[in-house]
């Protein structure tokens, strides 16, 4: 596997591989579109299966299996006439849960927001060291059930990535910031929401058009991640990724409905999240690869808030914070 593929594949990790899985070293849709020898159009299709750690618990009082099938579509287009390689890409995800889902109406089928991205995989390159700066500007279209319930308008994100290769090794560091926009600063429930609401919350009294009382929504979020990859035996690669996310809610409103006894806390910081991924990938051909690994995404602090969790594996398997996955990745 050539080093150029590795750099372009891993360069836009926050935007193109935000799920933490599918780390196969095939060229991404962005790389295919950026190559001037290829068509301006590119695409990547990822079919994934994930099994949560709760699936392996046999205790009937804590049994919580989770088996998910996902489909990730990522078409892209190279924009010509730009001073640096510029790629316009779209990402749409779909999921199907084979086990009993945890939502009010038992819905198994779901889909995420549509993600639009304008990115440059080679915004700046230092010739002597090969140090490379990539950046991506993202915009979401709130079509998912969760975004509709939250009355979300959109979110805007910026994600730079700095990377370098040393022989068969790749090192990368990414950061990102995102701002969300909603109609309301907190969850507002309407009677029709209960038909597809996935969270247990307040219910409206009979005859009311809407009622409030839900948690404050996320206004700002920030993320960082580091990544190490190693190529071996020509078609194999191993990757370790470690990431951290922080988020802040909207400010607590002060109006005629607010009690004077409440403290004005401003923005509230939500519990920090961590992500760890250990992945083994095999390039079967130039267009097809397989990715097998384990991923853990969980709150940074333990449930009793006495210390930090094990970053690689959650000690309470029932939470399904840890999972095993197998992805099939096709690039065109």
PDB file of C-alpha atoms in Angstrom, residues 20-215:
ATOM      1  CA  UNK A  20     -14.492   5.697  14.607  1.00  0.00           C
ATOM      2  CA  UNK A  21     -14.928   2.578  12.508  1.00  0.00           C
ATOM      3  CA  UNK A  22     -14.177   1.877   8.849  1.00  0.00           C
ATOM      4  CA  UNK A  23     -10.466   2.605   9.134  1.00  0.00           C
ATOM      5  CA  UNK A  24      -9.492   0.552   6.090  1.00  0.00           C
ATOM      6  CA  UNK A  25      -6.702   2.171   4.112  1.00  0.00           C
ATOM      7  CA  UNK A  26      -8.455   2.297   0.754  1.00  0.00           C
ATOM      8  CA  UNK A  27      -8.581   5.719  -0.912  1.00  0.00           C
ATOM      9  CA  UNK A  28     -11.555   7.672   0.402  1.00  0.00           C
ATOM     10  CA  UNK A  29     -14.099   9.412  -1.775  1.00  0.00           C
ATOM     11  CA  UNK A  30     -12.168  12.638  -1.132  1.00  0.00           C
ATOM     12  CA  UNK A  31      -8.891  11.113  -2.331  1.00  0.00           C
ATOM     13  CA  UNK A  32     -10.460   9.627  -5.435  1.00  0.00           C
ATOM     14  CA  UNK A  33     -11.957  12.979  -6.358  1.00  0.00           C
ATOM     15  CA  UNK A  34      -8.715  14.856  -5.566  1.00  0.00           C
ATOM     16  CA  UNK A  35      -6.620  12.755  -7.947  1.00  0.00           C
ATOM     17  CA  UNK A  36      -6.438  14.763 -11.221  1.00  0.00           C
ATOM     18  CA  UNK A  37      -5.903  11.540 -13.171  1.00  0.00           C
ATOM     19  CA  UNK A  38      -9.327  10.273 -12.144  1.00  0.00           C
ATOM     20  CA  UNK A  39     -12.854  11.463 -12.706  1.00  0.00           C
ATOM     21  CA  UNK A  40     -13.947  14.474 -10.660  1.00  0.00           C
ATOM     22  CA  UNK A  41     -16.598  12.239  -9.103  1.00  0.00           C
ATOM     23  CA  UNK A  42     -15.822   9.765  -6.331  1.00  0.00           C
ATOM     24  CA  UNK A  43     -17.789   7.661  -3.882  1.00  0.00           C
ATOM     25  CA  UNK A  44     -17.309   5.399  -0.900  1.00  0.00           C
ATOM     26  CA  UNK A  45     -19.827   2.891   0.442  1.00  0.00           C
ATOM     27  CA  UNK A  46     -19.358   1.317   3.899  1.00  0.00           C
ATOM     28  CA  UNK A  47     -21.487  -1.588   5.100  1.00  0.00           C
ATOM     29  CA  UNK A  48     -20.896  -2.242   8.785  1.00  0.00           C
ATOM     30  CA  UNK A  49     -22.033  -4.605  11.525  1.00  0.00           C
ATOM     31  CA  UNK A  50     -21.482  -3.754  15.215  1.00  0.00           C
ATOM     32  CA  UNK A  51     -22.126  -5.931  18.274  1.00  0.00           C
ATOM     33  CA  UNK A  52     -22.322  -4.182  21.658  1.00  0.00           C
ATOM     34  CA  UNK A  53     -20.620  -5.600  24.740  1.00  0.00           C
ATOM     35  CA  UNK A  54     -24.024  -6.059  26.415  1.00  0.00           C
ATOM     36  CA  UNK A  55     -24.839  -8.765  23.873  1.00  0.00           C
ATOM     37  CA  UNK A  56     -22.476 -11.176  25.617  1.00  0.00           C
ATOM     38  CA  UNK A  57     -24.146 -10.907  29.057  1.00  0.00           C
ATOM     39  CA  UNK A  58     -26.134 -14.033  29.989  1.00  0.00           C
ATOM     40  CA  UNK A  59     -27.672 -12.689  33.212  1.00  0.00           C
ATOM     41  CA  UNK A  60     -31.426 -12.249  32.526  1.00  0.00           C
ATOM     42  CA  UNK A  61     -31.615  -9.335  34.991  1.00  0.00           C
ATOM     43  CA  UNK A  62     -28.975  -7.308  33.150  1.00  0.00           C
ATOM     44  CA  UNK A  63     -29.340  -8.668  29.636  1.00  0.00           C
ATOM     45  CA  UNK A  64     -29.026  -5.859  27.101  1.00  0.00           C
ATOM     46  CA  UNK A  65     -28.038  -7.159  23.635  1.00  0.00           C
ATOM     47  CA  UNK A  66     -27.307  -4.750  20.786  1.00  0.00           C
ATOM     48  CA  UNK A  67     -26.614  -5.738  17.180  1.00  0.00           C
ATOM     49  CA  UNK A  68     -26.587  -2.971  14.584  1.00  0.00           C
ATOM     50  CA  UNK A  69     -26.309  -2.947  10.797  1.00  0.00           C
ATOM     51  CA  UNK A  70     -25.227   0.337   9.192  1.00  0.00           C
ATOM     52  CA  UNK A  71     -24.895   1.744   5.701  1.00  0.00           C
ATOM     53  CA  UNK A  72     -22.683   4.794   5.106  1.00  0.00           C
ATOM     54  CA  UNK A  73     -22.817   6.584   1.722  1.00  0.00           C
ATOM     55  CA  UNK A  74     -20.146   9.191   0.883  1.00  0.00           C
ATOM     56  CA  UNK A  75     -20.235  10.626  -2.666  1.00  0.00           C
ATOM     57  CA  UNK A  76     -17.859  13.481  -3.518  1.00  0.00           C
ATOM     58  CA  UNK A  77     -16.908  15.881  -6.308  1.00  0.00           C
ATOM     59  CA  UNK A  78     -13.641  17.692  -7.047  1.00  0.00           C
ATOM     60  CA  UNK A  79     -14.138  21.419  -7.623  1.00  0.00           C
ATOM     61  CA  UNK A  80     -11.839  22.661 -10.371  1.00  0.00           C
ATOM     62  CA  UNK A  81     -10.083  26.008 -10.631  1.00  0.00           C
ATOM     63  CA  UNK A  82      -9.306  26.287  -6.914  1.00  0.00           C
ATOM     64  CA  UNK A  83      -5.849  27.309  -5.590  1.00  0.00           C
ATOM     65  CA  UNK A  84      -5.725  24.100  -3.474  1.00  0.00           C
ATOM     66  CA  UNK A  85      -7.400  20.703  -3.999  1.00  0.00           C
ATOM     67  CA  UNK A  86     -11.015  21.213  -2.915  1.00  0.00           C
ATOM     68  CA  UNK A  87     -13.566  18.456  -2.455  1.00  0.00           C
ATOM     69  CA  UNK A  88     -17.321  18.756  -1.949  1.00  0.00           C
ATOM     70  CA  UNK A  89     -18.694  15.634  -0.264  1.00  0.00           C
ATOM     71  CA  UNK A  90     -21.982  14.375   1.141  1.00  0.00           C
ATOM     72  CA  UNK A  91     -22.435  11.797   3.861  1.00  0.00           C
ATOM     73  CA  UNK A  92     -25.651   9.949   4.682  1.00  0.00           C
ATOM     74  CA  UNK A  93     -25.923   7.138   7.225  1.00  0.00           C
ATOM     75  CA  UNK A  94     -28.640   4.538   7.775  1.00  0.00           C
ATOM     76  CA  UNK A  95     -28.939   1.954  10.537  1.00  0.00           C
ATOM     77  CA  UNK A  96     -31.008  -1.113  11.373  1.00  0.00           C
ATOM     78  CA  UNK A  97     -31.012  -2.700  14.832  1.00  0.00           C
ATOM     79  CA  UNK A  98     -31.677  -6.430  14.914  1.00  0.00           C
ATOM     80  CA  UNK A  99     -32.142  -6.460  18.691  1.00  0.00           C
ATOM     81  CA  UNK A 100     -34.814  -4.641  20.684  1.00  0.00           C
ATOM     82  CA  UNK A 101     -34.019  -0.883  20.501  1.00  0.00           C
ATOM     83  CA  UNK A 102     -34.277   1.487  23.456  1.00  0.00           C
ATOM     84  CA  UNK A 103     -36.866   3.981  22.272  1.00  0.00           C
ATOM     85  CA  UNK A 104     -40.505   4.610  23.095  1.00  0.00           C
ATOM     86  CA  UNK A 105     -42.079   3.001  20.020  1.00  0.00           C
ATOM     87  CA  UNK A 106     -39.492   0.245  19.400  1.00  0.00           C
ATOM     88  CA  UNK A 107     -38.343   1.683  16.050  1.00  0.00           C
ATOM     89  CA  UNK A 108     -35.493  -0.393  14.583  1.00  0.00           C
ATOM     90  CA  UNK A 109     -34.820   1.567  11.391  1.00  0.00           C
ATOM     91  CA  UNK A 110     -33.128   4.970  11.621  1.00  0.00           C
ATOM     92  CA  UNK A 111     -31.055   7.473   9.644  1.00  0.00           C
ATOM     93  CA  UNK A 112     -28.768  10.367  10.518  1.00  0.00           C
ATOM     94  CA  UNK A 113     -28.560  13.984   9.441  1.00  0.00           C
ATOM     95  CA  UNK A 114     -27.177  14.652   5.985  1.00  0.00           C
ATOM     96  CA  UNK A 115     -23.631  15.990   6.289  1.00  0.00           C
ATOM     97  CA  UNK A 116     -22.167  18.357   3.690  1.00  0.00           C
ATOM     98  CA  UNK A 117     -18.418  18.989   3.682  1.00  0.00           C
ATOM     99  CA  UNK A 118     -16.079  21.305   1.791  1.00  0.00           C
ATOM    100  CA  UNK A 119     -12.567  20.033   2.387  1.00  0.00           C
ATOM    101  CA  UNK A 120      -8.975  20.268   1.249  1.00  0.00           C
ATOM    102  CA  UNK A 121      -6.830  17.156   1.901  1.00  0.00           C
ATOM    103  CA  UNK A 122      -3.670  19.172   1.068  1.00  0.00           C
ATOM    104  CA  UNK A 123      -4.183  22.696   2.321  1.00  0.00           C
ATOM    105  CA  UNK A 124      -0.455  22.961   3.117  1.00  0.00           C
ATOM    106  CA  UNK A 125       2.500  20.548   2.749  1.00  0.00           C
ATOM    107  CA  UNK A 126       6.013  20.993   4.160  1.00  0.00           C
ATOM    108  CA  UNK A 127       8.303  19.515   1.516  1.00  0.00           C
ATOM    109  CA  UNK A 128      11.241  18.491   3.732  1.00  0.00           C
ATOM    110  CA  UNK A 129       9.319  16.687   6.482  1.00  0.00           C
ATOM    111  CA  UNK A 130       6.125  15.793   4.605  1.00  0.00           C
ATOM    112  CA  UNK A 131       4.033  17.461   7.283  1.00  0.00           C
ATOM    113  CA  UNK A 132       0.552  17.964   5.853  1.00  0.00           C
ATOM    114  CA  UNK A 133      -2.348  20.201   6.900  1.00  0.00           C
ATOM    115  CA  UNK A 134      -5.896  19.314   5.884  1.00  0.00           C
ATOM    116  CA  UNK A 135      -9.089  21.145   6.768  1.00  0.00           C
ATOM    117  CA  UNK A 136     -12.817  20.663   6.327  1.00  0.00           C
ATOM    118  CA  UNK A 137     -15.847  22.914   6.747  1.00  0.00           C
ATOM    119  CA  UNK A 138     -19.058  21.020   7.460  1.00  0.00           C
ATOM    120  CA  UNK A 139     -22.787  21.762   7.429  1.00  0.00           C
ATOM    121  CA  UNK A 140     -25.599  19.446   8.563  1.00  0.00           C
ATOM    122  CA  UNK A 141     -29.121  19.124   7.187  1.00  0.00           C
ATOM    123  CA  UNK A 142     -31.361  18.137  10.151  1.00  0.00           C
ATOM    124  CA  UNK A 143     -33.480  15.367   8.649  1.00  0.00           C
ATOM    125  CA  UNK A 144     -33.038  12.765  11.422  1.00  0.00           C
ATOM    126  CA  UNK A 145     -35.746  11.997  13.993  1.00  0.00           C
ATOM    127  CA  UNK A 146     -33.605  13.362  16.824  1.00  0.00           C
ATOM    128  CA  UNK A 147     -32.922  16.681  15.057  1.00  0.00           C
ATOM    129  CA  UNK A 148     -36.590  17.099  14.166  1.00  0.00           C
ATOM    130  CA  UNK A 149     -37.614  16.539  17.780  1.00  0.00           C
ATOM    131  CA  UNK A 150     -35.012  19.059  18.932  1.00  0.00           C
ATOM    132  CA  UNK A 151     -36.227  21.629  16.346  1.00  0.00           C
ATOM    133  CA  UNK A 152     -32.697  21.856  15.015  1.00  0.00           C
ATOM    134  CA  UNK A 153     -31.929  24.187  12.121  1.00  0.00           C
ATOM    135  CA  UNK A 154     -28.353  23.123  11.347  1.00  0.00           C
ATOM    136  CA  UNK A 155     -24.838  22.801  12.731  1.00  0.00           C
ATOM    137  CA  UNK A 156     -21.600  24.219  11.324  1.00  0.00           C
ATOM    138  CA  UNK A 157     -18.214  22.621  11.981  1.00  0.00           C
ATOM    139  CA  UNK A 158     -14.548  23.294  11.247  1.00  0.00           C
ATOM    140  CA  UNK A 159     -11.983  20.482  11.485  1.00  0.00           C
ATOM    141  CA  UNK A 160      -8.233  20.861  10.778  1.00  0.00           C
ATOM    142  CA  UNK A 161      -5.895  17.829  10.710  1.00  0.00           C
ATOM    143  CA  UNK A 162      -2.094  17.745  10.904  1.00  0.00           C
ATOM    144  CA  UNK A 163      -0.367  14.545   9.768  1.00  0.00           C
ATOM    145  CA  UNK A 164       2.985  13.065   8.744  1.00  0.00           C
ATOM    146  CA  UNK A 165       4.359   9.703   7.614  1.00  0.00           C
ATOM    147  CA  UNK A 166       7.587   7.993   8.645  1.00  0.00           C
ATOM    148  CA  UNK A 167       8.197   4.946   6.507  1.00  0.00           C
ATOM    149  CA  UNK A 168       5.268   2.616   7.127  1.00  0.00           C
ATOM    150  CA  UNK A 169       4.023   4.640  10.091  1.00  0.00           C
ATOM    151  CA  UNK A 170       1.429   7.417  10.024  1.00  0.00           C
ATOM    152  CA  UNK A 171       0.878   9.966  12.792  1.00  0.00           C
ATOM    153  CA  UNK A 172      -2.078  12.334  12.818  1.00  0.00           C
ATOM    154  CA  UNK A 173      -3.686  14.858  15.145  1.00  0.00           C
ATOM    155  CA  UNK A 174      -7.128  16.342  14.543  1.00  0.00           C
ATOM    156  CA  UNK A 175      -9.286  18.972  16.184  1.00  0.00           C
ATOM    157  CA  UNK A 176     -12.750  20.269  15.553  1.00  0.00           C
ATOM    158  CA  UNK A 177     -15.322  22.776  16.735  1.00  0.00           C
ATOM    159  CA  UNK A 178     -19.055  22.801  16.000  1.00  0.00           C
ATOM    160  CA  UNK A 179     -21.897  25.274  16.579  1.00  0.00           C
ATOM    161  CA  UNK A 180     -25.524  24.134  16.499  1.00  0.00           C
ATOM    162  CA  UNK A 181     -28.621  26.235  15.910  1.00  0.00           C
ATOM    163  CA  UNK A 182     -32.078  25.321  17.259  1.00  0.00           C
ATOM    164  CA  UNK A 183     -35.501  26.914  17.340  1.00  0.00           C
ATOM    165  CA  UNK A 184     -35.637  26.471  21.122  1.00  0.00           C
ATOM    166  CA  UNK A 185     -32.796  26.282  23.655  1.00  0.00           C
ATOM    167  CA  UNK A 186     -34.344  23.242  25.381  1.00  0.00           C
ATOM    168  CA  UNK A 187     -36.451  20.276  24.397  1.00  0.00           C
ATOM    169  CA  UNK A 188     -40.053  21.253  23.635  1.00  0.00           C
ATOM    170  CA  UNK A 189     -42.553  18.420  23.360  1.00  0.00           C
ATOM    171  CA  UNK A 190     -45.599  18.459  21.145  1.00  0.00           C
ATOM    172  CA  UNK A 191     -48.281  15.796  20.961  1.00  0.00           C
ATOM    173  CA  UNK A 192     -47.147  14.537  17.531  1.00  0.00           C
ATOM    174  CA  UNK A 193     -43.600  14.028  18.850  1.00  0.00           C
ATOM    175  CA  UNK A 194     -44.713  11.026  20.864  1.00  0.00           C
ATOM    176  CA  UNK A 195     -45.275   9.070  17.639  1.00  0.00           C
ATOM    177  CA  UNK A 196     -41.500   8.752  17.024  1.00  0.00           C
ATOM    178  CA  UNK A 197     -39.818  10.166  20.142  1.00  0.00           C
ATOM    179  CA  UNK A 198     -36.781   8.048  21.084  1.00  0.00           C
ATOM    180  CA  UNK A 199     -36.291   9.621  24.533  1.00  0.00           C
ATOM    181  CA  UNK A 200     -38.544   9.332  27.564  1.00  0.00           C
ATOM    182  CA  UNK A 201     -39.559  12.855  28.533  1.00  0.00           C
ATOM    183  CA  UNK A 202     -42.408  15.151  29.498  1.00  0.00           C
ATOM    184  CA  UNK A 203     -45.826  14.582  28.011  1.00  0.00           C
ATOM    185  CA  UNK A 204     -48.276  17.318  27.096  1.00  0.00           C
ATOM    186  CA  UNK A 205     -51.589  17.658  28.874  1.00  0.00           C
ATOM    187  CA  UNK A 206     -54.630  16.945  26.767  1.00  0.00           C
ATOM    188  CA  UNK A 207     -55.564  19.922  24.613  1.00  0.00           C
ATOM    189  CA  UNK A 208     -52.187  21.713  24.805  1.00  0.00           C
ATOM    190  CA  UNK A 209     -50.422  22.436  21.538  1.00  0.00           C
ATOM    191  CA  UNK A 210     -46.971  22.229  23.124  1.00  0.00           C
ATOM    192  CA  UNK A 211     -45.256  22.018  26.488  1.00  0.00           C
ATOM    193  CA  UNK A 212     -41.659  22.310  27.660  1.00  0.00           C
ATOM    194  CA  UNK A 213     -39.549  20.856  30.431  1.00  0.00           C
ATOM    195  CA  UNK A 214     -36.862  18.923  28.552  1.00  0.00           C
ATOM    196  CA  UNK A 215     -33.081  19.304  28.961  1.00  0.00           C
TER     197      UNK A 215
END
